[in-house]
mmCIF file of C-alpha atoms in Angstrom:
data_model
loop_
_atom_site.group_PDB
_atom_site.id
_atom_site.type_symbol
_atom_site.label_atom_id
_atom_site.label_comp_id
_atom_site.label_asym_id
_atom_site.label_seq_id
_atom_site.Cartn_x
_atom_site.Cartn_y
_atom_site.Cartn_z
ATOM 1 C CA MET A 1 -7.021 -39.772 -23.541
ATOM 2 C CA GLY A 2 -7.677 -42.149 -21.075
ATOM 3 C CA GLU A 3 -6.831 -44.569 -17.580
ATOM 4 C CA HIS A 4 -3.561 -46.066 -17.588
ATOM 5 C CA ALA A 5 -2.629 -48.557 -14.873
ATOM 6 C CA GLY A 6 0.244 -46.855 -12.571
ATOM 7 C CA ILE A 7 -0.656 -43.879 -13.594
ATOM 8 C CA THR A 8 -3.004 -41.661 -11.288
ATOM 9 C CA VAL A 9 -3.565 -38.085 -11.625
ATOM 10 C CA ASP A 10 -4.093 -36.124 -9.152
ATOM 11 C CA GLU A 11 -7.389 -33.363 -9.949
ATOM 12 C CA ASP A 12 -8.389 -32.424 -7.294
ATOM 13 C CA LYS A 13 -4.900 -30.965 -6.735
ATOM 14 C CA ILE A 14 -3.971 -29.728 -9.699
ATOM 15 C CA ARG A 15 -7.276 -27.511 -9.986
ATOM 16 C CA ARG A 16 -6.276 -25.870 -6.589
ATOM 17 C CA VAL A 17 -3.931 -24.887 -7.396
ATOM 18 C CA ASN A 18 -4.012 -23.474 -10.619
ATOM 19 C CA THR A 19 -6.818 -21.084 -8.872
ATOM 20 C CA ALA A 20 -3.853 -19.073 -7.800
ATOM 21 C CA ALA A 21 -1.222 -20.168 -10.264
ATOM 22 C CA LEU A 22 -3.561 -18.539 -12.802
ATOM 23 C CA PHE A 23 -1.974 -18.582 -16.443
ATOM 24 C CA THR A 24 1.223 -20.513 -16.307
ATOM 25 C CA GLN A 25 1.639 -23.896 -14.187
ATOM 26 C CA GLY A 26 3.599 -26.357 -13.335
ATOM 27 C CA PHE A 27 3.219 -30.276 -13.079
ATOM 28 C CA LEU A 28 5.357 -32.952 -11.299
ATOM 29 C CA CYS A 29 5.548 -36.621 -13.207
ATOM 30 C CA ALA A 30 6.733 -38.107 -9.061
ATOM 31 C CA PRO A 31 7.567 -41.654 -9.012
ATOM 32 C CA ASN A 32 6.425 -44.631 -6.633
ATOM 33 C CA GLU A 33 8.076 -45.242 -3.603
ATOM 34 C CA GLY A 34 10.557 -47.664 -5.621
ATOM 35 C CA ALA A 35 9.219 -47.326 -8.730
ATOM 36 C CA ASN A 36 12.237 -47.044 -12.354
ATOM 37 C CA PRO A 37 11.429 -44.258 -13.955
ATOM 38 C CA PRO A 38 12.194 -43.136 -17.348
ATOM 39 C CA SER A 39 14.898 -39.712 -17.023
ATOM 40 C CA ALA A 40 13.971 -36.705 -17.792
ATOM 41 C CA ASP A 41 15.112 -36.693 -21.536
ATOM 42 C CA ASP A 42 12.271 -39.908 -22.408
ATOM 43 C CA ILE A 43 9.088 -37.521 -20.988
ATOM 44 C CA ASP A 44 10.282 -34.787 -22.176
ATOM 45 C CA ASN A 45 10.902 -36.362 -26.567
ATOM 46 C CA ALA A 46 7.441 -37.740 -24.879
ATOM 47 C CA ILE A 47 5.863 -34.681 -23.891
ATOM 48 C CA ALA A 48 7.749 -33.162 -27.681
ATOM 49 C CA GLY A 49 4.253 -32.775 -29.604
ATOM 50 C CA ILE A 50 1.765 -31.142 -26.375
ATOM 51 C CA ARG A 51 0.838 -27.704 -27.622
ATOM 52 C CA MET A 52 -1.101 -25.251 -25.926
ATOM 53 C CA PRO A 53 -3.631 -22.619 -27.225
ATOM 54 C CA GLY A 54 -2.415 -19.779 -28.641
ATOM 55 C CA HIS A 55 0.794 -20.897 -28.853
ATOM 56 C CA PRO A 56 1.306 -23.607 -32.195
ATOM 57 C CA ASP A 57 4.701 -22.541 -32.157
ATOM 58 C CA GLN A 58 5.501 -22.905 -28.501
ATOM 59 C CA ARG A 59 7.540 -25.636 -27.372
ATOM 60 C CA PHE A 60 7.450 -27.114 -23.658
ATOM 61 C CA HIS A 61 9.964 -29.779 -21.746
ATOM 62 C CA ALA A 62 11.051 -31.434 -19.262
ATOM 63 C CA VAL A 63 13.326 -30.917 -16.315
ATOM 64 C CA GLU A 64 14.338 -33.094 -13.825
ATOM 65 C CA VAL A 65 13.518 -31.719 -9.920
ATOM 66 C CA ASN A 66 14.091 -33.419 -6.376
ATOM 67 C CA LYS A 67 10.600 -35.375 -6.185
ATOM 68 C CA GLY A 68 10.457 -36.342 -10.115
ATOM 69 C CA THR A 69 10.068 -34.808 -13.474
ATOM 70 C CA ALA A 70 9.106 -30.877 -14.014
ATOM 71 C CA ILE A 71 6.344 -30.163 -17.007
ATOM 72 C CA TYR A 72 5.536 -25.591 -17.024
ATOM 73 C CA PHE A 73 2.886 -24.996 -19.513
ATOM 74 C CA HIS A 74 0.989 -21.582 -20.416
ATOM 75 C CA PRO A 75 -1.257 -20.633 -21.686
ATOM 76 C CA VAL A 76 -3.185 -22.630 -18.264
ATOM 77 C CA LEU A 77 -7.326 -21.344 -19.507
ATOM 78 C CA ALA A 78 -9.190 -23.107 -16.699
ATOM 79 C CA PRO A 79 -8.571 -25.745 -13.601
ATOM 80 C CA ARG A 80 -10.265 -27.873 -16.082
ATOM 81 C CA HIS A 81 -7.223 -27.512 -18.587
ATOM 82 C CA ALA A 82 -4.941 -27.991 -16.705
ATOM 83 C CA VAL A 83 -6.570 -31.187 -15.149
ATOM 84 C CA GLU A 84 -7.098 -32.071 -19.540
ATOM 85 C CA ILE A 85 -2.601 -31.436 -20.271
ATOM 86 C CA ALA A 86 -2.509 -34.036 -16.762
ATOM 87 C CA GLN A 87 -4.460 -35.847 -19.029
ATOM 88 C CA MET A 88 -2.246 -35.508 -21.989
ATOM 89 C CA ILE A 89 1.794 -35.732 -20.340
ATOM 90 C CA ALA A 90 -0.110 -39.352 -18.846
ATOM 91 C CA ASP A 91 -0.728 -40.094 -21.648
ATOM 92 C CA ALA A 92 2.574 -39.091 -23.311
ATOM 93 C CA ILE A 93 4.911 -41.722 -20.705
ATOM 94 C CA ALA A 94 2.182 -44.399 -20.242
ATOM 95 C CA PRO A 95 4.354 -45.028 -23.465
ATOM 96 C CA LEU A 96 7.511 -44.790 -21.333
ATOM 97 C CA GLY A 97 6.378 -47.262 -18.049
ATOM 98 C CA PHE A 98 5.941 -43.897 -16.293
ATOM 99 C CA ALA A 99 4.537 -45.609 -12.574
ATOM 100 C CA GLY A 100 4.024 -42.246 -9.564
ATOM 101 C CA THR A 101 1.326 -39.259 -9.915
ATOM 102 C CA ILE A 102 0.855 -36.509 -11.777
ATOM 103 C CA THR A 103 0.915 -33.729 -9.691
ATOM 104 C CA ALA A 104 1.265 -29.653 -9.510
ATOM 105 C CA CYS A 105 4.316 -28.377 -8.659
ATOM 106 C CA ALA A 106 3.266 -26.911 -5.171
ATOM 107 C CA ASP A 107 6.175 -26.216 -3.000
ATOM 108 C CA ARG A 108 6.630 -23.732 -0.803
ATOM 109 C CA PRO A 109 9.077 -22.162 1.508
ATOM 110 C CA GLY A 110 7.341 -22.919 5.173
ATOM 111 C CA PRO A 111 5.195 -19.924 7.479
ATOM 112 C CA ARG A 112 5.906 -17.155 6.511
ATOM 113 C CA PRO A 113 4.474 -13.105 7.330
ATOM 114 C CA ARG A 114 2.262 -12.391 5.065
ATOM 115 C CA THR A 115 2.561 -8.204 5.353
ATOM 116 C CA ASN A 116 5.243 -5.570 6.459
ATOM 117 C CA ARG A 117 7.744 -7.774 4.644
ATOM 118 C CA TYR A 118 10.047 -6.369 3.032
ATOM 119 C CA ALA A 119 12.974 -6.355 1.029
ATOM 120 C CA TYR A 120 15.866 -4.405 -1.216
ATOM 121 C CA CYS A 121 15.708 -5.469 -4.796
ATOM 122 C CA ALA A 122 17.594 -4.652 -8.001
ATOM 123 C CA ALA A 123 16.666 -4.590 -11.152
ATOM 124 C CA ILE A 124 18.912 -5.474 -13.656
ATOM 125 C CA CYS A 125 19.570 -5.528 -17.935
ATOM 126 C CA SER A 126 21.790 -7.144 -19.286
ATOM 127 C CA VAL A 127 21.087 -6.307 -22.920
ATOM 128 C CA ASP A 128 23.285 -9.480 -23.989
ATOM 129 C CA ALA A 129 20.791 -11.569 -22.441
ATOM 130 C CA ALA A 130 17.599 -11.185 -23.540
ATOM 131 C CA LEU A 131 15.605 -10.262 -26.347
ATOM 132 C CA ASP A 132 13.686 -6.966 -27.716
ATOM 133 C CA ASN A 133 10.517 -6.026 -29.940
ATOM 134 C CA ASN A 134 8.705 -9.100 -27.067
ATOM 135 C CA GLU A 135 5.651 -8.004 -27.144
ATOM 136 C CA THR A 136 5.211 -7.108 -30.951
ATOM 137 C CA PRO A 137 3.791 -9.492 -33.453
ATOM 138 C CA LEU A 138 5.460 -11.841 -34.404
ATOM 139 C CA ALA A 139 4.462 -11.186 -38.135
ATOM 140 C CA PHE A 140 7.111 -9.595 -37.146
ATOM 141 C CA ARG A 141 9.638 -10.732 -35.312
ATOM 142 C CA SER A 142 12.864 -12.896 -36.459
ATOM 143 C CA VAL A 143 12.301 -15.591 -33.878
ATOM 144 C CA LYS A 144 9.521 -17.770 -34.442
ATOM 145 C CA LYS A 145 8.460 -18.948 -30.886
ATOM 146 C CA ASN A 146 5.928 -17.236 -29.471
ATOM 147 C CA LEU A 147 6.620 -16.941 -26.086
ATOM 148 C CA ASP A 148 10.327 -16.243 -26.383
ATOM 149 C CA ARG A 149 11.627 -13.379 -24.062
ATOM 150 C CA TRP A 150 15.784 -14.055 -24.030
ATOM 151 C CA ALA A 151 18.267 -15.296 -25.162
ATOM 152 C CA VAL A 152 19.130 -18.577 -23.200
ATOM 153 C CA ASP A 153 21.529 -19.494 -25.546
ATOM 154 C CA SER A 154 24.404 -16.277 -25.144
ATOM 155 C CA PRO A 155 27.347 -16.774 -22.964
ATOM 156 C CA ALA A 156 25.570 -13.804 -20.376
ATOM 157 C CA PHE A 157 22.635 -15.675 -19.771
ATOM 158 C CA LYS A 158 24.067 -19.087 -19.341
ATOM 159 C CA GLU A 159 26.968 -17.215 -16.844
ATOM 160 C CA ILE A 160 24.134 -14.458 -15.510
ATOM 161 C CA VAL A 161 21.900 -18.034 -14.209
ATOM 162 C CA ASP A 162 25.668 -20.430 -13.100
ATOM 163 C CA ARG A 163 26.596 -17.564 -10.836
ATOM 164 C CA ILE A 164 23.155 -17.355 -9.593
ATOM 165 C CA THR A 165 22.839 -20.380 -8.905
ATOM 166 C CA GLY A 166 25.793 -20.602 -7.652
ATOM 167 C CA TRP A 167 24.796 -17.567 -4.984
ATOM 168 C CA ALA A 168 21.607 -19.524 -4.071
ATOM 169 C CA ALA A 169 23.930 -23.032 -3.872
ATOM 170 C CA ALA A 170 26.667 -20.777 -1.447
ATOM 171 C CA ASN A 171 24.001 -19.096 0.614
ATOM 172 C CA ALA A 172 20.950 -21.216 0.929
ATOM 173 C CA THR A 173 19.828 -22.838 4.939
ATOM 174 C CA GLY A 174 16.438 -24.668 3.245
ATOM 175 C CA PRO A 175 15.640 -26.029 0.276
ATOM 176 C CA ILE A 176 15.642 -24.377 -3.115
ATOM 177 C CA LEU A 177 12.677 -22.946 -4.799
ATOM 178 C CA ALA A 178 11.872 -22.205 -9.120
ATOM 179 C CA GLY A 179 9.451 -22.102 -10.484
ATOM 180 C CA ILE A 180 6.799 -19.772 -10.782
ATOM 181 C CA HIS A 181 5.215 -17.675 -8.517
ATOM 182 C CA PHE A 182 2.342 -19.986 -6.538
ATOM 183 C CA THR A 183 3.767 -23.001 -8.169
ATOM 184 C CA MET A 184 7.436 -24.027 -7.993
ATOM 185 C CA THR A 185 9.112 -26.868 -6.665
ATOM 186 C CA GLN A 186 11.651 -28.127 -4.978
ATOM 187 C CA CYS A 187 15.944 -28.490 -6.827
ATOM 188 C CA GLU A 188 18.530 -29.569 -6.104
ATOM 189 C CA PRO A 189 20.981 -26.685 -6.152
ATOM 190 C CA HIS A 190 22.801 -29.305 -9.304
ATOM 191 C CA GLN A 191 19.019 -28.129 -11.005
ATOM 192 C CA VAL A 192 18.335 -25.223 -10.560
ATOM 193 C CA ALA A 193 20.502 -23.371 -13.747
ATOM 194 C CA GLY A 194 18.173 -26.434 -15.328
ATOM 195 C CA LEU A 195 14.960 -25.006 -14.696
ATOM 196 C CA LEU A 196 15.981 -21.080 -15.004
ATOM 197 C CA THR A 197 16.425 -22.065 -18.062
ATOM 198 C CA ARG A 198 14.110 -24.139 -19.816
ATOM 199 C CA LEU A 199 11.223 -21.487 -18.128
ATOM 200 C CA CYS A 200 12.796 -18.242 -19.410
ATOM 201 C CA GLU A 201 12.968 -19.954 -22.811
ATOM 202 C CA ASP A 202 9.119 -22.018 -23.121
ATOM 203 C CA ILE A 203 7.498 -19.023 -21.093
ATOM 204 C CA GLY A 204 9.112 -15.916 -21.087
ATOM 205 C CA TRP A 205 9.020 -15.429 -17.158
ATOM 206 C CA ALA A 206 10.691 -17.915 -14.026
ATOM 207 C CA ASP A 207 10.926 -17.218 -10.190
ATOM 208 C CA LEU A 208 13.880 -18.429 -7.529
ATOM 209 C CA LEU A 209 13.197 -18.420 -3.795
ATOM 210 C CA PHE A 210 15.643 -19.337 -1.334
ATOM 211 C CA PRO A 211 15.944 -18.568 3.075
ATOM 212 C CA THR A 212 19.198 -17.731 4.140
ATOM 213 C CA ALA A 213 20.527 -16.932 7.603
ATOM 214 C CA ASN A 214 19.244 -13.251 6.699
ATOM 215 C CA GLY A 215 15.551 -13.828 5.462
ATOM 216 C CA ASP A 216 14.629 -14.899 2.172
ATOM 217 C CA TRP A 217 16.178 -14.393 -1.354
ATOM 218 C CA TYR A 218 14.769 -14.297 -4.621
ATOM 219 C CA VAL A 219 15.741 -13.566 -8.007
ATOM 220 C CA LYS A 220 13.052 -13.366 -10.430
ATOM 221 C CA PHE A 221 13.402 -13.588 -14.715
ATOM 222 C CA THR A 222 10.216 -10.986 -15.692
ATOM 223 C CA GLY A 223 8.535 -11.454 -19.314
ATOM 224 C CA GLU A 224 10.045 -7.686 -19.981
ATOM 225 C CA GLY A 225 13.777 -9.136 -20.080
ATOM 226 C CA TRP A 226 14.473 -7.694 -16.784
ATOM 227 C CA ILE A 227 16.427 -10.138 -13.900
ATOM 228 C CA LEU A 228 15.184 -8.768 -9.883
ATOM 229 C CA ALA A 229 16.748 -9.642 -7.274
ATOM 230 C CA GLY A 230 16.283 -8.697 -4.009
ATOM 231 C CA THR A 231 16.699 -9.859 -0.180
ATOM 232 C CA GLU A 232 14.706 -9.446 2.945
ATOM 233 C CA ILE A 233 14.741 -6.727 5.152
ATOM 234 C CA LYS A 234 14.814 -8.956 8.858
ATOM 235 C CA ASN A 235 13.643 -6.806 11.975
ATOM 236 C CA GLY A 236 16.989 -5.289 13.730
ATOM 237 C CA LYS A 237 18.738 -5.876 11.123
ATOM 238 C CA ASP A 238 19.941 -2.762 8.211
ATOM 239 C CA ASP A 239 22.800 -4.686 6.489
ATOM 240 C CA ALA A 240 20.294 -6.625 3.749
ATOM 241 C CA GLY A 241 20.621 -3.525 0.970
ATOM 242 C CA GLU A 242 24.525 -5.130 1.679
ATOM 243 C CA GLY A 243 24.339 -7.955 0.227
ATOM 244 C CA VAL A 244 22.545 -7.780 -3.179
ATOM 245 C CA MET A 245 25.154 -4.757 -3.546
ATOM 246 C CA ARG A 246 27.950 -7.506 -2.972
ATOM 247 C CA LEU A 247 25.315 -9.453 -5.458
ATOM 248 C CA LEU A 248 25.700 -7.160 -8.500
ATOM 249 C CA ALA A 249 29.644 -6.173 -8.124
ATOM 250 C CA ASP A 250 29.759 -10.566 -8.514
ATOM 251 C CA LEU A 251 27.668 -9.964 -11.985
ATOM 252 C CA ALA A 252 29.021 -6.892 -12.786
ATOM 253 C CA PRO A 253 31.239 -8.099 -15.983
ATOM 254 C CA LEU A 254 27.403 -9.177 -17.566
ATOM 255 C CA TYR A 255 24.779 -7.106 -17.373
ATOM 256 C CA ASP A 256 24.483 -3.540 -18.634
ATOM 257 C CA TYR A 257 22.835 -0.994 -16.414
ATOM 258 C CA ALA A 258 20.868 -2.163 -12.801
ATOM 259 C CA GLN A 259 19.209 0.314 -9.430
ATOM 260 C CA MET A 260 18.555 -0.383 -5.824
ATOM 261 C CA THR A 261 15.405 -0.141 -5.151
ATOM 262 C CA ARG A 262 13.307 -0.846 -1.017
ATOM 263 C CA VAL A 263 9.725 -2.352 -2.389
ATOM 264 C CA LEU A 264 7.634 -4.843 -0.828
ATOM 265 C CA PHE A 265 8.443 -8.321 -0.638
ATOM 266 C CA GLY A 266 7.562 -10.716 -2.579
ATOM 267 C CA LEU A 267 5.022 -10.178 -6.089
ATOM 268 C CA VAL A 268 7.208 -7.550 -7.633
ATOM 269 C CA THR A 269 7.379 -6.760 -10.997
ATOM 270 C CA ALA A 270 9.346 -4.803 -13.214
ATOM 271 C CA GLY A 271 7.502 -1.824 -13.730
ATOM 272 C CA SER A 272 6.744 -2.087 -9.992
ATOM 273 C CA MET A 273 10.587 -1.890 -9.436
ATOM 274 C CA MET A 274 11.031 1.193 -11.652
ATOM 275 C CA THR A 275 7.825 3.781 -11.590
ATOM 276 C CA GLN A 276 9.051 7.076 -10.103
ATOM 277 C CA VAL A 277 5.936 9.654 -9.811
ATOM 278 C CA ALA A 278 5.840 12.575 -9.697
ATOM 279 C CA ARG A 279 2.575 13.584 -9.135
ATOM 280 C CA PRO A 280 0.483 11.235 -6.926
ATOM 281 C CA GLY A 281 -1.352 8.644 -9.406
ATOM 282 C CA ARG A 282 1.164 9.352 -12.489
ATOM 283 C CA PRO A 283 3.633 7.537 -13.165
ATOM 284 C CA ASP A 284 6.205 10.479 -14.908
ATOM 285 C CA ILE A 285 8.887 8.270 -16.478
ATOM 286 C CA PRO A 286 8.185 4.638 -18.474
ATOM 287 C CA ASN A 287 9.180 1.418 -17.078
ATOM 288 C CA PRO A 288 10.628 -1.619 -19.098
ATOM 289 C CA ARG A 289 6.579 -2.511 -18.899
ATOM 290 C CA ASP A 290 6.133 0.475 -21.915
ATOM 291 C CA LEU A 291 7.005 -1.305 -25.148
ATOM 292 C CA ASP A 292 9.055 1.896 -26.216
ATOM 293 C CA LEU A 293 11.427 -0.325 -23.162
ATOM 294 C CA SER A 294 11.054 -3.905 -23.465
ATOM 295 C CA ALA A 295 11.202 -3.394 -27.458
ATOM 296 C CA ASP A 296 14.564 -2.171 -26.274
ATOM 297 C CA HIS A 297 16.639 -3.141 -23.961
ATOM 298 C CA GLY A 298 20.509 -1.697 -25.608
ATOM 299 C CA PHE A 299 18.685 2.113 -24.061
ATOM 300 C CA VAL A 300 21.112 1.224 -21.194
ATOM 301 C CA ARG A 301 23.954 1.141 -22.547
ATOM 302 C CA SER A 302 24.193 5.314 -22.842
ATOM 303 C CA SER A 303 20.292 5.950 -21.075
ATOM 304 C CA LEU A 304 18.453 6.466 -17.339
ATOM 305 C CA PRO A 305 15.205 4.504 -16.898
ATOM 306 C CA GLY A 306 14.836 6.995 -13.851
ATOM 307 C CA ILE A 307 17.725 8.132 -10.609
ATOM 308 C CA PHE A 308 17.385 5.958 -8.092
ATOM 309 C CA ALA A 309 19.177 5.256 -4.790
ATOM 310 C CA VAL A 310 21.570 3.386 -6.301
ATOM 311 C CA GLN A 311 22.698 2.486 -10.214
ATOM 312 C CA VAL A 312 25.145 0.626 -11.856
ATOM 313 C CA LEU A 313 26.682 1.341 -15.128
ATOM 314 C CA GLY A 314 27.480 0.118 -18.157
ATOM 315 C CA PRO A 315 31.431 1.175 -19.474
ATOM 316 C CA GLY A 316 31.349 4.043 -21.514
ATOM 317 C CA HIS A 317 28.005 5.588 -20.125
ATOM 318 C CA PRO A 318 28.101 8.854 -19.350
ATOM 319 C CA ASP A 319 28.544 9.313 -15.604
ATOM 320 C CA LEU A 320 26.101 11.270 -13.596
ATOM 321 C CA GLN A 321 25.898 15.102 -11.952
ATOM 322 C CA PRO A 322 25.968 16.622 -10.315
ATOM 323 C CA SER A 323 29.452 14.539 -9.877
ATOM 324 C CA ASP A 324 29.741 16.054 -5.853
ATOM 325 C CA ARG A 325 26.735 13.832 -4.836
ATOM 326 C CA TRP A 326 27.434 10.872 -6.132
ATOM 327 C CA ARG A 327 29.976 8.542 -4.623
ATOM 328 C CA VAL A 328 30.925 6.270 -7.414
ATOM 329 C CA THR A 329 32.414 2.846 -6.614
ATOM 330 C CA PRO A 330 34.282 0.811 -8.900
ATOM 331 C CA LEU A 331 33.331 -2.506 -10.501
ATOM 332 C CA ASP A 332 34.757 -4.675 -12.821
ATOM 333 C CA ALA A 333 35.762 -5.396 -16.540
ATOM 334 C CA GLY A 334 34.903 -0.672 -16.035
ATOM 335 C CA ARG A 335 31.003 -0.431 -14.464
ATOM 336 C CA LYS A 336 30.731 1.336 -11.519
ATOM 337 C CA MET A 337 28.124 1.557 -8.971
ATOM 338 C CA VAL A 338 26.196 4.901 -8.520
ATOM 339 C CA ALA A 339 25.203 6.031 -5.226
ATOM 340 C CA VAL A 340 22.948 8.948 -3.832
ATOM 341 C CA ASP A 341 25.252 11.224 -1.178
ATOM 342 C CA ASN A 342 22.368 10.833 1.596
ATOM 343 C CA LEU A 343 21.349 7.177 0.908
ATOM 344 C CA SER A 344 20.127 7.208 4.442
ATOM 345 C CA ASP A 345 17.511 10.218 2.979
ATOM 346 C CA TRP A 346 16.810 8.542 -0.167
ATOM 347 C CA TRP A 347 16.034 4.714 1.931
ATOM 348 C CA ALA A 348 13.883 7.235 4.369
ATOM 349 C CA ASP A 349 11.429 8.823 2.156
ATOM 350 C CA PRO A 350 8.086 6.397 1.542
ATOM 351 C CA ASN A 351 8.646 6.829 -1.842
ATOM 352 C CA GLN A 352 12.730 6.639 -1.814
ATOM 353 C CA THR A 353 12.332 9.626 -3.859
ATOM 354 C CA PRO A 354 12.927 13.052 -1.557
ATOM 355 C CA PRO A 355 10.678 15.265 -3.566
ATOM 356 C CA GLU A 356 14.091 18.368 -3.715
ATOM 357 C CA ASP A 357 16.314 15.869 -4.255
ATOM 358 C CA LEU A 358 15.041 13.858 -7.279
ATOM 359 C CA TYR A 359 13.612 16.637 -8.376
ATOM 360 C CA LEU A 360 17.885 18.395 -8.066
ATOM 361 C CA ARG A 361 19.007 15.152 -9.783
ATOM 362 C CA ARG A 362 16.067 14.759 -12.464
ATOM 363 C CA GLU A 363 17.225 18.678 -14.178
ATOM 364 C CA ALA A 364 21.332 17.775 -14.110
ATOM 365 C CA ASN A 365 20.910 13.815 -15.244
ATOM 366 C CA LYS A 366 17.980 15.303 -18.157
ATOM 367 C CA ALA A 367 19.598 14.516 -21.550
ATOM 368 C CA LEU A 368 20.957 11.295 -20.390
ATOM 369 C CA LEU A 369 17.256 10.982 -19.812
ATOM 370 C CA SER A 370 16.837 10.186 -23.375
ATOM 371 C CA LYS A 371 13.277 11.656 -25.147
ATOM 372 C CA TRP A 372 11.180 11.538 -21.687
ATOM 373 C CA THR A 373 12.008 14.694 -20.011
ATOM 374 C CA PRO A 374 10.586 14.940 -16.888
ATOM 375 C CA ARG A 375 7.497 15.722 -15.955
ATOM 376 C CA MET A 376 7.214 17.372 -12.799
ATOM 377 C CA ALA A 377 4.255 19.058 -10.673
#
């Protein structure tokens, strides 16, 4: 590694961002004003040989974004390692005539409250868009790359990404940010799908964040193969959940199961979204973080991961019981949205699961909870 005329490595910013982003980091090749930079495809070809420790089979890609070309890597082991990666990028693209700065992806949406932000969030499972067995040893998997989580070449995945990016383009009232939390970068609407796809292919997860007239939206493609889409609940407005329901209806032909939860806005995970607790501190229904579920997305075609206030069931899925306690709304392609008949009570409950009502519905749907029998106190 050496210095290259015309290329600056912003070590201070790269180190600073790494302390927050930890093991995954985005790097931005930002050309000088007035320069004639190499294309993202040329940069992509140039960095093809860069590998990360422990992931010799994983190829990382360069993608065009608003301010230049972004490249995301995992794992980035320490601030010093992050700087070394930037220098490897500089070595790779210097022969292309790149002139500019290699820095960290670190765009943010602007000042936001740090506490007391809530959102309605949907956890969505599209069996055909995700890859099963994502935590099993590589020797036992049919896929060749270490970080595969998503079937990025499948029609289902491509259509989901296109519809979500279209939703962002139609509703965003400010910059659209994509990347990994704490290391995101601004994208033009036509660039979002490409970055999300490469992140899901290279890293295994991805984040999207954009402001709307009714509050911030986020979408997360998780390492467990679930999509989390949420919208902020603004003070004085109680219709945020309707926006999530509209998105679920728009995506309905493309997924097999979804549920809605009221959560703290921000760093949600598939596990936190879908953990149900019958006794304090003791989850009693597995969630997508559990190996059994992350290794078998198809269970949602005939079973339930839990009882939630709002759920979307795929075609042929058994009805929820008791039938007179659920409001059913037909969606496209045989899907149906099923909501509890006392929805406001569920949203108002601190745990979103009024204990007696939850117990009644769990007992009535015990057969659909598959091998996971509810363990009530």
